[in-house]
Coordinates of N, CA and C and ligand atoms in Angstrom, one line a residue:
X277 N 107.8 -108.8 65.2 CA 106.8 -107.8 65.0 C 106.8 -106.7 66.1
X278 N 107.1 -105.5 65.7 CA 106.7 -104.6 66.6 C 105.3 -104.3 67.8
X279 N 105.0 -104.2 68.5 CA 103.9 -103.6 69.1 C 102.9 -102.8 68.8
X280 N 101.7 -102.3 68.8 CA 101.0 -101.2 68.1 C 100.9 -100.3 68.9
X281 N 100.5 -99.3 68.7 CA 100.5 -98.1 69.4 C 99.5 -96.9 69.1
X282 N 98.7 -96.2 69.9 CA 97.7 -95.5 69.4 C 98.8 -93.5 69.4
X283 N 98.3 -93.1 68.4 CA 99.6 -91.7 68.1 C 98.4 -91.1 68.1
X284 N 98.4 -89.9 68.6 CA 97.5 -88.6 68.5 C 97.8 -87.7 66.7
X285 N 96.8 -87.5 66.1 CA 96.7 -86.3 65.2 C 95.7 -85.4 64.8
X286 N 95.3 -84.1 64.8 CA 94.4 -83.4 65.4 C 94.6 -82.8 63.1
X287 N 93.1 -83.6 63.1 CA 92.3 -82.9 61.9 C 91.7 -82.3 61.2
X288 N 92.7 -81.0 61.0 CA 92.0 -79.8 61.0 C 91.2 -79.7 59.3
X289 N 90.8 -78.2 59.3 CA 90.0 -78.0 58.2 C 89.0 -79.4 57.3
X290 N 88.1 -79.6 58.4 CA 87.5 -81.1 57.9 C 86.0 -80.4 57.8
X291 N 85.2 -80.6 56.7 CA 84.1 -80.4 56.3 C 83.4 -81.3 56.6
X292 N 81.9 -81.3 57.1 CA 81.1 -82.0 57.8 C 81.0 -83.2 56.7
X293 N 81.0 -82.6 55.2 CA 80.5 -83.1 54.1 C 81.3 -83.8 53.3
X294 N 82.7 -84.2 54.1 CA 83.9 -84.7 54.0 C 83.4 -86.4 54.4
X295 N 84.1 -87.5 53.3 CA 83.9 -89.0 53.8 C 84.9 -88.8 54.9
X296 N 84.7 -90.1 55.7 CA 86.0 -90.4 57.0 C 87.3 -90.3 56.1
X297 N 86.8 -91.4 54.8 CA 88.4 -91.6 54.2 C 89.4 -90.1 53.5
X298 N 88.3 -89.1 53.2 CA 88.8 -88.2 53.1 C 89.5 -86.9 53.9
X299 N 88.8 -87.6 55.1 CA 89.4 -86.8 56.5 C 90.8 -87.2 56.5
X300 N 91.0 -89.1 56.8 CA 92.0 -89.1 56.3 C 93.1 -88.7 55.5
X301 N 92.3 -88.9 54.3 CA 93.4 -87.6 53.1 C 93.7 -86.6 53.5
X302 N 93.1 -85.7 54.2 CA 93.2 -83.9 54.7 C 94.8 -84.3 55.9
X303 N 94.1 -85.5 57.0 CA 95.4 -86.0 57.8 C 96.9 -85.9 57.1
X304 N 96.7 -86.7 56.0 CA 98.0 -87.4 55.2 C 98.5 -86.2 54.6
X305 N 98.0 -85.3 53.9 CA 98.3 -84.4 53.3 C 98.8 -83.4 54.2
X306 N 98.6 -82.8 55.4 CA 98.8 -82.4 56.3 C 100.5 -82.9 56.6
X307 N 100.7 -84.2 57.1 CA 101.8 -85.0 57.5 C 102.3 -84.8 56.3
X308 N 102.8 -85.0 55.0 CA 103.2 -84.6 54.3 C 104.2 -83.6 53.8
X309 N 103.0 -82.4 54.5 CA 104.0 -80.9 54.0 C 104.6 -81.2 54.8
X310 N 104.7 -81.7 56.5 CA 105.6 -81.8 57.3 C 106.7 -82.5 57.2
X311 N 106.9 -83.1 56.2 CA 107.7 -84.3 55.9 C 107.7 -85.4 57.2
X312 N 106.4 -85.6 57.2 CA 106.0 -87.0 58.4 C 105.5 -87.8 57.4
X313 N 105.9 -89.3 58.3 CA 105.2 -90.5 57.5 C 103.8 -90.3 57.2
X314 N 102.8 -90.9 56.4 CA 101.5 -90.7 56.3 C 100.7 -91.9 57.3
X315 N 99.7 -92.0 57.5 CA 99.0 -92.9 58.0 C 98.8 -94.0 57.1
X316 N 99.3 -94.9 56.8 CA 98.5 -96.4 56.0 C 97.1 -96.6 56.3
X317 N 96.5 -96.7 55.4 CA 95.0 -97.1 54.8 C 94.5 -98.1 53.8
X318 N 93.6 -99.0 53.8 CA 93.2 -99.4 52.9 C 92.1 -98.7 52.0
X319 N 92.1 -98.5 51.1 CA 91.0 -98.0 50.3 C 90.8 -98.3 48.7
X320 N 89.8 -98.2 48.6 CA 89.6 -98.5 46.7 C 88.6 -97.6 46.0
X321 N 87.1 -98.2 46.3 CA 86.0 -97.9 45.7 C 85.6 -96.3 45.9
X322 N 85.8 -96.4 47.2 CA 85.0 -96.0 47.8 C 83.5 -95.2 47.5
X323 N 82.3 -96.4 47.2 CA 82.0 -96.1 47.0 C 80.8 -97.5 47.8
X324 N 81.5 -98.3 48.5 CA 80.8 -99.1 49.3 C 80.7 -100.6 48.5
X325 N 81.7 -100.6 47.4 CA 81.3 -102.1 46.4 C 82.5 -102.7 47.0
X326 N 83.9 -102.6 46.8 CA 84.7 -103.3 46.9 C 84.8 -104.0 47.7
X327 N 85.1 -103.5 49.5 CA 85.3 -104.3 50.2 C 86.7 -104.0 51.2
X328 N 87.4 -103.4 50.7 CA 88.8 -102.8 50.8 C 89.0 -101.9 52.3
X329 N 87.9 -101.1 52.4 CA 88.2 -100.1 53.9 C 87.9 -101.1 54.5
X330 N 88.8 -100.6 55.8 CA 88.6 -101.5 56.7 C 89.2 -101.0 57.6
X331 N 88.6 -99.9 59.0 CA 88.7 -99.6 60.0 C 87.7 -99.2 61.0
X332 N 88.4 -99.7 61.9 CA 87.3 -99.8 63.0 C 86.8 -98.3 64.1
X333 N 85.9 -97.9 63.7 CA 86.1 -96.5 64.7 C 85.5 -96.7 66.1
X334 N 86.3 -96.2 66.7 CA 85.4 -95.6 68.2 C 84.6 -97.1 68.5
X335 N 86.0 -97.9 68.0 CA 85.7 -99.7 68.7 C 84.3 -100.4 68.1
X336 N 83.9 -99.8 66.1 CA 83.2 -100.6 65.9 C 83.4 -100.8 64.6
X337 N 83.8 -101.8 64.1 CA 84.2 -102.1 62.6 C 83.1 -101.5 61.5
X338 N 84.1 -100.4 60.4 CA 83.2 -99.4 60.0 C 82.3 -98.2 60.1
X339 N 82.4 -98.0 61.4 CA 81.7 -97.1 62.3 C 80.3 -96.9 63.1
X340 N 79.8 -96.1 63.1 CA 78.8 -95.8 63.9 C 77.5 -96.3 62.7
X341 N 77.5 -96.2 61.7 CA 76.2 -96.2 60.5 C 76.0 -97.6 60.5
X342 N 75.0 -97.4 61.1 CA 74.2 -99.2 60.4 C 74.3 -99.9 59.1
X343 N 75.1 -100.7 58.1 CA 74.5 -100.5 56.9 C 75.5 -99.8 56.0
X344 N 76.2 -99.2 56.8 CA 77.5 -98.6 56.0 C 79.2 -98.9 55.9
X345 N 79.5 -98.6 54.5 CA 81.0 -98.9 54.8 C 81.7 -97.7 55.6
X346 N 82.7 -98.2 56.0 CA 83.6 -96.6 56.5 C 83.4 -95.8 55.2
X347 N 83.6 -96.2 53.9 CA 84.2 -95.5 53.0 C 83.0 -94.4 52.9
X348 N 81.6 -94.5 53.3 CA 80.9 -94.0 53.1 C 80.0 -93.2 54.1
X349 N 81.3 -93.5 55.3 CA 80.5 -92.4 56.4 C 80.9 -91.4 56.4
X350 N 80.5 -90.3 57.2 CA 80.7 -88.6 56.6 C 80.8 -88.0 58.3
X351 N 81.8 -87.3 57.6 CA 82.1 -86.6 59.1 C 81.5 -85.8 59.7
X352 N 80.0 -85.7 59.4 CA 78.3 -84.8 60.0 C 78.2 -85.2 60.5
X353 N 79.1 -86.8 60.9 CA 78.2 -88.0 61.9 C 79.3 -87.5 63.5
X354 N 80.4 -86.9 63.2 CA 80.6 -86.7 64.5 C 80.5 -84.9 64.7
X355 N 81.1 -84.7 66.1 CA 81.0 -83.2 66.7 C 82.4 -83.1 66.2
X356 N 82.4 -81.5 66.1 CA 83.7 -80.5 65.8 C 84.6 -80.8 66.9
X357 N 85.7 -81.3 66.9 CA 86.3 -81.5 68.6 C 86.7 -82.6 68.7
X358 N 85.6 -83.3 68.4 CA 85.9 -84.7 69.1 C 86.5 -85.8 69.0
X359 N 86.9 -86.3 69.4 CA 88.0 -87.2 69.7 C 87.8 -88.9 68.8
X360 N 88.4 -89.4 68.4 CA 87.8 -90.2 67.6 C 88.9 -91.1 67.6
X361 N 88.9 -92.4 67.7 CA 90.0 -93.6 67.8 C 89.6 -94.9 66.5
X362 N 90.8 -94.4 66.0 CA 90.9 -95.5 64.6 C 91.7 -96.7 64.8
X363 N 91.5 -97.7 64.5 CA 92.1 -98.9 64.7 C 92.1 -100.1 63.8
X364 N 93.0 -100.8 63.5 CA 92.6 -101.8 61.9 C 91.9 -103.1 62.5
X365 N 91.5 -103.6 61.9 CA 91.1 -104.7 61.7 C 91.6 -105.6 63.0
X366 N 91.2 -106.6 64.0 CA 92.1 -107.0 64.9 C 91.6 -108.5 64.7
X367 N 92.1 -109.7 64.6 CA 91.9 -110.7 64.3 C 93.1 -111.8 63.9
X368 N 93.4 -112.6 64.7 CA 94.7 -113.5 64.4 C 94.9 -113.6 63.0
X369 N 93.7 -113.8 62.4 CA 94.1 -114.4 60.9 C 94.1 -112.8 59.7
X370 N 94.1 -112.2 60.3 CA 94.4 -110.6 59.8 C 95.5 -110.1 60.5
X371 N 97.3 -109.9 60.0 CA 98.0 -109.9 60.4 C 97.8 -108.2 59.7
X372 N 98.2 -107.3 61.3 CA 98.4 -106.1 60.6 C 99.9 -105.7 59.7
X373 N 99.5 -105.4 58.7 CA 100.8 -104.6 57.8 C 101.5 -103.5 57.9
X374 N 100.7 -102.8 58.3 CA 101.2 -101.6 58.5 C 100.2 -100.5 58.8
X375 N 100.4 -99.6 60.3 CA 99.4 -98.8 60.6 C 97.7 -99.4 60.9
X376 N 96.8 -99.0 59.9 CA 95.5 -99.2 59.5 C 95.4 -100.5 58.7
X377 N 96.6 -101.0 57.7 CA 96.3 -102.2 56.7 C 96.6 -103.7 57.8
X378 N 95.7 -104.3 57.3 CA 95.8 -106.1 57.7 C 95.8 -106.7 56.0
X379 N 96.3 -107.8 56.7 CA 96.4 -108.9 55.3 C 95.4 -109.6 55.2
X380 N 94.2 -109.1 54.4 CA 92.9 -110.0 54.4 C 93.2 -111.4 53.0
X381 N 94.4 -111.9 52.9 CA 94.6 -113.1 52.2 C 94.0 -114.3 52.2
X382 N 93.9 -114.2 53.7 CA 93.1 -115.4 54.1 C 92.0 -115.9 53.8
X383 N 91.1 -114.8 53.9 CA 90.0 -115.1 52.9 C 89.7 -115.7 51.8
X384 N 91.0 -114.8 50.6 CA 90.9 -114.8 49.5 C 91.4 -116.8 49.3
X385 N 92.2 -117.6 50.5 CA 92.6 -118.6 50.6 C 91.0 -119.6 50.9
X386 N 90.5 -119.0 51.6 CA 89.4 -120.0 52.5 C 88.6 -120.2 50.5
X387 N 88.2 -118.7 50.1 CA 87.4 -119.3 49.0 C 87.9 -120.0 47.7
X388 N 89.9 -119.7 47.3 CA 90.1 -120.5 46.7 C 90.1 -122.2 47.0
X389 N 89.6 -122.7 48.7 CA 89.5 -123.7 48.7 C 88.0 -124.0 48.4
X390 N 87.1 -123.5 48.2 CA 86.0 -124.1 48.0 C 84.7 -123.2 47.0
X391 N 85.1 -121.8 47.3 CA 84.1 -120.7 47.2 C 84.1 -120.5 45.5
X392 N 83.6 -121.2 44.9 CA 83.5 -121.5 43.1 C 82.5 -122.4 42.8
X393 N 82.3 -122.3 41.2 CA 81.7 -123.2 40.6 C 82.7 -123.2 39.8
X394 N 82.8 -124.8 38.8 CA 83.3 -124.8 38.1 C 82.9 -125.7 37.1
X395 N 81.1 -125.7 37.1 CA 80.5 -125.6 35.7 C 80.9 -124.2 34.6
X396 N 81.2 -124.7 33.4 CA 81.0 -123.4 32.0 C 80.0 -122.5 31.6
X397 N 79.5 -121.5 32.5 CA 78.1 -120.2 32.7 C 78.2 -120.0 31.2
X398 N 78.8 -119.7 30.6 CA 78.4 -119.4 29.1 C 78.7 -118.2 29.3
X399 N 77.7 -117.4 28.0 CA 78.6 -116.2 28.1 C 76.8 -115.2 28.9
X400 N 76.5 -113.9 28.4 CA 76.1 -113.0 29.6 C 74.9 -114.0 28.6
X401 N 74.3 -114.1 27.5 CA 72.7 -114.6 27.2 C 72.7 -115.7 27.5
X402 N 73.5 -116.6 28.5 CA 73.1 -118.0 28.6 C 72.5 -117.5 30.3
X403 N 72.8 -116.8 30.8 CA 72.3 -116.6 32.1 C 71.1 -116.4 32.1
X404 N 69.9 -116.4 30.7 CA 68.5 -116.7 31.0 C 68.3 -118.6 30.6
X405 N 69.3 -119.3 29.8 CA 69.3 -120.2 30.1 C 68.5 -121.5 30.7
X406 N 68.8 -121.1 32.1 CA 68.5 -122.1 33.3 C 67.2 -121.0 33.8
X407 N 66.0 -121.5 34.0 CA 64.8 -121.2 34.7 C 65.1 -121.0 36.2
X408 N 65.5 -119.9 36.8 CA 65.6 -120.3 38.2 C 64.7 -119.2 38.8
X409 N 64.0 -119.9 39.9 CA 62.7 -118.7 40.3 C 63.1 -118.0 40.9
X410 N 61.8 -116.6 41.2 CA 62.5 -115.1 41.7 C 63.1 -115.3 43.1
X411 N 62.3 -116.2 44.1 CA 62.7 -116.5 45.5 C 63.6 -116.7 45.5
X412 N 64.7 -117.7 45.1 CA 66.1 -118.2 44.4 C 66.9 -117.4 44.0
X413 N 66.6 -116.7 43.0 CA 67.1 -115.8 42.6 C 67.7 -114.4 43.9
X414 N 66.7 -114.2 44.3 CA 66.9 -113.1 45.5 C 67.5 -113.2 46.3
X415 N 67.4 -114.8 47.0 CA 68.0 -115.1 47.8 C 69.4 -115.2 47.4
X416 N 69.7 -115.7 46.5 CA 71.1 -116.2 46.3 C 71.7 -114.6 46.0
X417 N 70.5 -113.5 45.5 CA 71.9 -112.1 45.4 C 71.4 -111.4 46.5
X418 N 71.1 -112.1 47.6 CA 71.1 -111.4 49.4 C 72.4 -111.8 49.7
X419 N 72.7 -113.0 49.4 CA 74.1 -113.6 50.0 C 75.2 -112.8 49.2
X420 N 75.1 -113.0 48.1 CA 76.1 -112.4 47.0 C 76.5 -110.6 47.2
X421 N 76.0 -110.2 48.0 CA 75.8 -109.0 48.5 C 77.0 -108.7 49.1
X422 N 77.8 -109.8 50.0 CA 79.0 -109.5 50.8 C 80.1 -109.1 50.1
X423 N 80.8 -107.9 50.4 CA 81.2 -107.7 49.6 C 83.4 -108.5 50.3
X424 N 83.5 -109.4 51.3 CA 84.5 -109.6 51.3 C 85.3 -108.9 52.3
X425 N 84.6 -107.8 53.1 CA 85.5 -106.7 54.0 C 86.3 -107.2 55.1
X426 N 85.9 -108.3 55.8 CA 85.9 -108.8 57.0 C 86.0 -108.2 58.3
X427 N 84.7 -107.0 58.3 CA 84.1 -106.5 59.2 C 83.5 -107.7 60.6
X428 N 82.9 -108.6 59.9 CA 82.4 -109.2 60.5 C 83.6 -110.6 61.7
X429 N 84.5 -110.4 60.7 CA 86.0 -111.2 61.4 C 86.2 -110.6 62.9
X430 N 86.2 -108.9 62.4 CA 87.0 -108.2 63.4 C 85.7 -108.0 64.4
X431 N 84.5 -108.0 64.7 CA 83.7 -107.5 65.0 C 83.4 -108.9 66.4
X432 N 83.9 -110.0 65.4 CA 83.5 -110.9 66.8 C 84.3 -111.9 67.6
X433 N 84.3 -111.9 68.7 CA 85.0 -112.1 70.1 C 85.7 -113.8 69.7
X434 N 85.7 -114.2 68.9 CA 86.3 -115.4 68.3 C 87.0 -115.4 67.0
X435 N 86.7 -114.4 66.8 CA 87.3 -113.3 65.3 C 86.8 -114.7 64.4
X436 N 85.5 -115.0 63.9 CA 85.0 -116.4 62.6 C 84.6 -115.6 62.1
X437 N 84.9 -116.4 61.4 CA 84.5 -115.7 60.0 C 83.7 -116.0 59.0
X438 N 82.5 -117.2 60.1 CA 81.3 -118.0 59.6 C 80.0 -116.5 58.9
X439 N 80.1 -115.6 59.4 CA 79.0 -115.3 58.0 C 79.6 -114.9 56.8
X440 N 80.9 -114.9 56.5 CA 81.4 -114.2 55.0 C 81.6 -115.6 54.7
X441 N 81.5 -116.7 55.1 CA 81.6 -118.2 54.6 C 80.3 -118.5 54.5
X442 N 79.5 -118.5 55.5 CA 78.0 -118.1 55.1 C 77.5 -117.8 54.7
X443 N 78.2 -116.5 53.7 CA 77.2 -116.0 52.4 C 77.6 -116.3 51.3
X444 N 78.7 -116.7 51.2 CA 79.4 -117.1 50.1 C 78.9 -118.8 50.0
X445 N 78.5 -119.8 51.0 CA 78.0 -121.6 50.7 C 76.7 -120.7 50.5
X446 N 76.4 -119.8 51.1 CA 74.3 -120.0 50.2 C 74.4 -119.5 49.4
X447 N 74.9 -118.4 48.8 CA 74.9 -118.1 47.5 C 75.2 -119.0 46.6
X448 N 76.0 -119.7 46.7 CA 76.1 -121.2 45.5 C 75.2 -122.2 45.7
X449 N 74.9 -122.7 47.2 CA 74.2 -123.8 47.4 C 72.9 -123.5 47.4
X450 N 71.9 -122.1 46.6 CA 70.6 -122.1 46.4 C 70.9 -122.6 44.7
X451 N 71.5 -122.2 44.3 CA 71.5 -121.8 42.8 C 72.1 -123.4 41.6
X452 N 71.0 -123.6 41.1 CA 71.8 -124.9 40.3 C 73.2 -125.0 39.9
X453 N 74.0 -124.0 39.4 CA 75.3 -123.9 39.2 C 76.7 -124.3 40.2
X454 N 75.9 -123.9 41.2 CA 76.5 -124.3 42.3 C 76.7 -126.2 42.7
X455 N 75.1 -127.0 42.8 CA 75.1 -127.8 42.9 C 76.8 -128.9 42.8
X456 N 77.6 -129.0 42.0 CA 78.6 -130.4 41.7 C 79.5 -130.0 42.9
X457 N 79.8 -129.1 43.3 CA 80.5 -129.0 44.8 C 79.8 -128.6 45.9
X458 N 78.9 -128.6 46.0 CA 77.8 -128.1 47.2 C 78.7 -128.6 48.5
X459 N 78.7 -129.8 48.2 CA 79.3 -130.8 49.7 C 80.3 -130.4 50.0
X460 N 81.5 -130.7 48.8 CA 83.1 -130.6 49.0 C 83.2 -128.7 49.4
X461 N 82.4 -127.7 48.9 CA 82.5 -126.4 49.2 C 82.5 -126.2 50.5
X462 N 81.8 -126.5 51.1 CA 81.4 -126.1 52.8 C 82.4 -126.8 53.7
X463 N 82.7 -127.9 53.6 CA 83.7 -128.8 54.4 C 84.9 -128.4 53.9
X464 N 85.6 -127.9 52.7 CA 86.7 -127.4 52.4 C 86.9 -126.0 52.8
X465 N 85.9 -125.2 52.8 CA 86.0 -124.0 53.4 C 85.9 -123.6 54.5
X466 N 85.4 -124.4 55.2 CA 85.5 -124.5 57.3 C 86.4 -124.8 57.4
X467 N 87.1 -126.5 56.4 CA 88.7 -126.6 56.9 C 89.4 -125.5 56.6
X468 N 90.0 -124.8 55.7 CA 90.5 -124.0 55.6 C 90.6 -122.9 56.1
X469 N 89.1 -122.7 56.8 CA 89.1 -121.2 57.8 C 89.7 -121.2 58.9
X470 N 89.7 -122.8 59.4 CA 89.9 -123.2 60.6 C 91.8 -123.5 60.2
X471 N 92.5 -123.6 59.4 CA 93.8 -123.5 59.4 C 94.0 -122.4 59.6
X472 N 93.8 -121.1 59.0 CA 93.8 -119.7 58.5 C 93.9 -119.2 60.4
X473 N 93.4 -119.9 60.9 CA 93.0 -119.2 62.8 C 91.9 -118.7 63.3
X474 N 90.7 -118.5 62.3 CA 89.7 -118.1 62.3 C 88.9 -118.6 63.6
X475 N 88.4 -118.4 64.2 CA 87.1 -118.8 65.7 C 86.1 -119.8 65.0
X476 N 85.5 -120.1 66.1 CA 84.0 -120.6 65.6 C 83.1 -119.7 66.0
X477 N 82.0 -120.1 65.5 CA 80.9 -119.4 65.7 C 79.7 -119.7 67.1
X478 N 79.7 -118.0 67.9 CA 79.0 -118.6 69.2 C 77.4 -117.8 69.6
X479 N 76.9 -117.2 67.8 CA 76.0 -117.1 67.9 C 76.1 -115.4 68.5
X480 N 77.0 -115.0 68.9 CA 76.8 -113.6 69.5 C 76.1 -112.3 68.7
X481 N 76.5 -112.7 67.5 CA 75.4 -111.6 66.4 C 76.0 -110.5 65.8
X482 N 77.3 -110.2 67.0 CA 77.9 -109.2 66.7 C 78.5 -108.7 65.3
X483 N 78.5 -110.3 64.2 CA 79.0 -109.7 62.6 C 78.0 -109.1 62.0
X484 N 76.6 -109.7 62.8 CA 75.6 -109.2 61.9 C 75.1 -107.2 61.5
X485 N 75.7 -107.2 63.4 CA 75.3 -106.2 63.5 C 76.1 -105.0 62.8
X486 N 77.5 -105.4 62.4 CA 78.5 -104.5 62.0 C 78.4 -104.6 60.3
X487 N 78.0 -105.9 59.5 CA 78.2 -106.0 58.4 C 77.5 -104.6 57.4
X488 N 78.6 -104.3 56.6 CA 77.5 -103.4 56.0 C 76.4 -103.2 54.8
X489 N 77.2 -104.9 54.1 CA 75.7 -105.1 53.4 C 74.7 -105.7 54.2
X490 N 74.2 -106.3 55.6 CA 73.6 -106.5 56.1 C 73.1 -108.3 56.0
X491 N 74.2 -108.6 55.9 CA 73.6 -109.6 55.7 C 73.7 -110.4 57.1
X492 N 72.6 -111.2 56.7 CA 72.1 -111.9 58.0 C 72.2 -113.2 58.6
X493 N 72.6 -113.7 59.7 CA 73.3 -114.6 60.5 C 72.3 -115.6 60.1
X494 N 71.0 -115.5 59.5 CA 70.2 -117.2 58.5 C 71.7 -117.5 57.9
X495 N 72.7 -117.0 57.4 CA 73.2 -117.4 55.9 C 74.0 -118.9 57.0
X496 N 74.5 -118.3 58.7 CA 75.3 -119.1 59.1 C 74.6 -120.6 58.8
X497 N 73.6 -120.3 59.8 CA 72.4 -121.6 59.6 C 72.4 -122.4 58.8
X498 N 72.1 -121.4 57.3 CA 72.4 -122.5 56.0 C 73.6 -123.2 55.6
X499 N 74.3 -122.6 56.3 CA 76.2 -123.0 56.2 C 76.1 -123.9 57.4
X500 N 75.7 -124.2 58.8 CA 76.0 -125.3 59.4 C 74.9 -126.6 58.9
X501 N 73.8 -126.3 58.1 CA 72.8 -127.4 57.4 C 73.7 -127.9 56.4
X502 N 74.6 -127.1 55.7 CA 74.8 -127.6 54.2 C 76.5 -128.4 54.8
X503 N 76.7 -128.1 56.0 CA 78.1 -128.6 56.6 C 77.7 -130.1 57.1
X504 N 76.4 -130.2 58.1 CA 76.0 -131.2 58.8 C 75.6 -132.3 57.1
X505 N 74.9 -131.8 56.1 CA 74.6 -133.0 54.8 C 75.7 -133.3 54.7
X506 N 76.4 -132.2 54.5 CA 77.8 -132.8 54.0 C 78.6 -133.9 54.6
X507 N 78.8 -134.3 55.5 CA 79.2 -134.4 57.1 C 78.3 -136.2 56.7
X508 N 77.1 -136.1 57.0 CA 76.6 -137.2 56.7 C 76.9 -137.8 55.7
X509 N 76.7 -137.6 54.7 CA 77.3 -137.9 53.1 C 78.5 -138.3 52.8
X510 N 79.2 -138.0 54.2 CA 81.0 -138.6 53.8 C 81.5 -138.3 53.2
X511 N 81.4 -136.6 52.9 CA 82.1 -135.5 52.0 C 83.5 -135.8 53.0
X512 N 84.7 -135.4 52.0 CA 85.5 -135.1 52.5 C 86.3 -134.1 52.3
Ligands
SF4_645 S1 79.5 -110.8 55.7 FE1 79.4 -108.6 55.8 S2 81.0 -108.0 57.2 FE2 81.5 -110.1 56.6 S3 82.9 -109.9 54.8 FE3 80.8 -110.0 54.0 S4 80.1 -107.9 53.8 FE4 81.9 -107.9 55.2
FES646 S1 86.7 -98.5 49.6 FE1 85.5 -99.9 48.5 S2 83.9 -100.5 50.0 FE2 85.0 -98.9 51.0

């Protein structure tokens, strides 16, 4: 593997009312006419659903907006001039690819080991079905909220990745559908994170503070309760 390296590029004609990722575009397109490589990026939605951007500005995964994805910060947020340092994702178990991209596979590994139900939902009119109250309900689409970015990977000093595992065991383990793996889910998915390279969790806050749906370090809590039943219970 090569080394990384920070390269200077000066982005001109950028509208305040320009997203970051489109600044980028102005960059790439620029390098371009020049016949230079472009900068690698991840991007999709942009529109704050997917999950896909994933850079860290000015040393904070996503940027400066509370509550936001990069995809949806806007270049009003900085001064004309100024100097600005982009950097991908940094985390053992995020191997960068190239430039800005990491391989966020691991993830998609941690929940094929656990992050499912696999009771038969029916089709969309069986989802009034099952009676489940509004508190329940709410709660479980607070969790469901995550949209997967692994902001919160890159954001903390152990690089864990206990709240996107965190929102993903409460969102199943409020909701009856979830119930037949409740146990095996949480203990398969810590193992798993914990092959993958992921840290533990030391309480620093720091994912919470960077995630951009906001979700909140309770979810770890309910993820080390539903780890400890499990644990007792002689899940394995
Ligand atoms: S918990 Fe937040 S920061 Fe972590 S993957 Fe989910 S949405 Fe991204
Ligand atoms: S590109 Fe989809 S959330 Fe940013």
């Amino acid at each position: 593997m090569t080394p990384g390296r920070l390269v200077d590029y000066t982005a001109d004609h950028v509208s305040p009312d320009m997203s970051f990722l489109e600044m980028l575009d102005v960059v790439n397109e620029g390098l371009v006419k020049k016949g230079e490589d472009t900068i690698a990026f991840d991007s999709d939605c942009r529109e704050g659903i997917c999950g896909m951007c994933s850079l860290v500005v000015d040393g904070v995964p996503h940027g400066p907006d509370r509550g936001t994805t990069v995809c949806q910060l806007h270049m009003r947020r900085f001064r004309d001039g100024q100097t600005v340092t982009i950097e991908p994702w940094r985390a053992k178990a995020f191997p960068v690819i190239k430039d800005l991209v990491v391989d966020r596979s691991a993830f998609d590994r941690v929940i094929a080991a656990g992050g499912y139900v696999s009771v038969n939902c029916g089709g969309a009119p069986d989802g009034n079905a099952i009676p489940i109250s509004r508190d329940i309900a709410e709660a479980a689409m607070d969790s469901a909220a995550c949209i997967g970015c692994g902001a919160c990977v890159a954001a903390c000093k152990n690089a864990s990745a206990h709240l996107f595992m965190g929102a993903k065991v409460s969102q199943l383990a409020v909701l009856p559908q979830g119930q037949i793996e409740r146990a095996r889910r949480v203990v398969h998915m810590i193992r798993q994170a914990d092959a993958e390279g992921f840290g533990s969790c030391s309480n620093e806050g720091e994912c919470e503070a960077v995630c951009p749906k906001e979700i909140p370090i309770s979810n770890i809590a309910r993820m080390t309760r539903e780890h400890v039943r499990a644990v007792l219970r002689g899940t394995l």
